[in-house]
């Protein structure tokens, strides 16, 4: 029987101190994106009540919504049995989580040996980042 | 505007060739677990129609359910905008995804500065792996 790990989330599980966090729409259950969190991003999320990640490409804290205005208000946080994955149940302000202007980043659907795109951008990405 | 990446999923995004895959209950939307997939696990998933992962701890293909009987039948597969995260929408055979005997691995709930356990095992883990 497992008990709560002494330290959760356990950022030591990866060399870079990063573990994946899934942003899930708290109302619909839809998965909107997956990004990475380190200790600093975790602390900022708890402090602000808004989802914060670590941007691997920019090597800096990524307060989701800082540029686009599309914040993710935290409704619930869950951590898995091993302490190395996180779910942020969120309300997606503005309704758009993806940098392409789509609601969700998961729009490439596998079917019959190939991929198709299953949703359209709700806004032009250039428009999104003018906010 | 983003187009479908030339190769999705793109396993080259990580040094180990592993990207995260979220197993989501296709009927309820609940997230049951998060594990990792490499090219071999991906190929096996497509071939078998059952979720296959790469076990980082055992360094081998992990045909989920092989020991417990709790297979994950693939209903839909989605890949994100960057091609480096996967959703397996599944039917969880036996109703238990977690090695602790719980339905979901995400049972540590953060609240008021600490964690509590929000679900009970449906079966003793020792029982689970006797199957």
Short mmCIF file of C-alpha atoms in Angstrom, two decimals, chain A residues 9-117:
data_model
loop_
_atom_site.label_atom_id
_atom_site.label_comp_id
_atom_site.label_asym_id
_atom_site.label_seq_id
_atom_site.Cartn_x
_atom_site.Cartn_y
_atom_site.Cartn_z
CA UNK A 9 5.98 16.69 -6.04
CA UNK A 10 9.42 15.13 -6.28
CA UNK A 11 11.43 17.29 -8.67
CA UNK A 12 14.55 15.21 -8.11
CA UNK A 13 13.07 12.54 -10.38
CA UNK A 14 14.56 14.23 -13.45
CA UNK A 15 18.06 15.54 -13.93
CA UNK A 16 16.76 18.98 -14.84
CA UNK A 17 14.38 19.05 -11.87
CA UNK A 18 11.39 19.16 -14.21
CA UNK A 19 8.26 17.04 -14.08
CA UNK A 20 5.28 17.11 -16.43
CA UNK A 21 2.09 18.95 -15.55
CA UNK A 22 -1.17 18.40 -17.41
CA UNK A 23 -3.59 21.32 -17.61
CA UNK A 24 -7.10 19.92 -17.55
CA UNK A 25 -10.26 21.99 -17.95
CA UNK A 26 -11.88 21.70 -14.51
CA UNK A 27 -15.38 22.00 -15.94
CA UNK A 28 -15.22 19.69 -18.97
CA UNK A 29 -12.31 17.34 -18.21
CA UNK A 30 -10.68 18.18 -21.54
CA UNK A 31 -6.89 18.15 -21.52
CA UNK A 32 -5.68 21.51 -22.82
CA UNK A 33 -1.88 21.23 -22.68
CA UNK A 34 1.11 19.55 -21.10
CA UNK A 35 4.15 21.46 -19.93
CA UNK A 36 6.88 21.18 -17.31
CA UNK A 37 7.18 22.38 -13.75
CA UNK A 38 10.18 22.82 -11.47
CA UNK A 39 10.32 23.88 -7.84
CA UNK A 40 10.21 27.60 -8.71
CA UNK A 41 7.22 27.17 -11.04
CA UNK A 42 5.45 25.07 -8.41
CA UNK A 43 6.04 27.71 -5.73
CA UNK A 44 4.78 30.45 -8.03
CA UNK A 45 1.65 28.44 -8.90
CA UNK A 46 0.78 27.98 -5.23
CA UNK A 47 1.51 31.60 -4.45
CA UNK A 48 -0.45 33.12 -7.35
CA UNK A 49 -3.24 30.58 -7.79
CA UNK A 50 -2.45 30.59 -11.51
CA UNK A 51 -0.65 27.86 -13.44
CA UNK A 52 3.05 28.54 -13.81
CA UNK A 53 5.45 26.35 -15.78
CA UNK A 54 9.12 26.27 -16.64
CA UNK A 55 9.76 27.07 -20.26
CA UNK A 56 12.36 24.60 -21.53
CA UNK A 57 12.90 26.55 -24.74
CA UNK A 58 13.37 29.92 -23.04
CA UNK A 59 14.85 28.58 -19.77
CA UNK A 60 12.71 30.82 -17.62
CA UNK A 61 9.57 30.82 -15.52
CA UNK A 62 6.52 30.75 -17.71
CA UNK A 63 3.57 32.43 -16.06
CA UNK A 64 1.02 31.11 -18.53
CA UNK A 65 -1.08 34.00 -19.77
CA UNK A 66 1.47 36.68 -19.00
CA UNK A 67 1.76 37.63 -22.66
CA UNK A 68 -1.60 36.49 -24.02
CA UNK A 69 -3.81 37.38 -21.06
CA UNK A 70 -5.05 33.79 -21.11
CA UNK A 71 -4.29 32.87 -17.51
CA UNK A 72 -5.10 29.48 -16.04
CA UNK A 73 -6.88 29.84 -12.72
CA UNK A 74 -6.11 26.86 -10.49
CA UNK A 75 -9.19 24.97 -9.29
CA UNK A 76 -7.52 21.79 -8.02
CA UNK A 77 -4.06 20.23 -7.97
CA UNK A 78 -3.39 16.50 -8.03
CA UNK A 79 -0.08 14.66 -7.90
CA UNK A 80 0.37 11.04 -8.88
CA UNK A 81 1.39 7.97 -6.89
CA UNK A 82 5.09 8.40 -7.61
CA UNK A 83 5.07 12.14 -7.02
CA UNK A 84 6.44 12.86 -10.47
CA UNK A 85 3.44 14.07 -12.47
CA UNK A 86 0.99 16.86 -11.78
CA UNK A 87 -2.54 17.71 -12.86
CA UNK A 88 -3.57 21.33 -12.74
CA UNK A 89 -7.36 21.44 -12.97
CA UNK A 90 -7.95 24.91 -14.27
CA UNK A 91 -10.31 27.47 -15.66
CA UNK A 92 -8.77 28.65 -18.91
CA UNK A 93 -9.31 32.39 -19.02
CA UNK A 94 -10.03 33.48 -22.58
CA UNK A 95 -10.72 29.88 -23.55
CA UNK A 96 -7.46 29.44 -25.46
CA UNK A 97 -4.56 27.39 -24.12
CA UNK A 98 -2.58 26.77 -27.31
CA UNK A 99 -0.11 29.16 -28.91
CA UNK A 100 -1.75 28.35 -32.26
CA UNK A 101 -4.93 30.06 -31.07
CA UNK A 102 -6.74 26.81 -30.39
CA UNK A 103 -8.54 25.89 -27.20
CA UNK A 104 -6.35 22.80 -26.69
CA UNK A 105 -2.85 21.88 -27.83
CA UNK A 106 -4.03 18.33 -28.52
CA UNK A 107 -5.49 18.74 -31.99
CA UNK A 108 -3.48 16.20 -33.98
CA UNK A 109 -5.63 13.10 -34.14
CA UNK A 110 -4.22 9.75 -35.18
CA UNK A 111 -6.44 7.72 -37.44
CA UNK A 112 -5.95 5.12 -40.13
CA UNK A 113 -2.18 5.38 -40.14
CA UNK A 114 -1.90 9.16 -40.21
CA UNK A 115 -2.73 12.39 -38.48
CA UNK A 116 -5.43 14.95 -39.10
CA UNK A 117 -6.17 18.24 -37.40
#
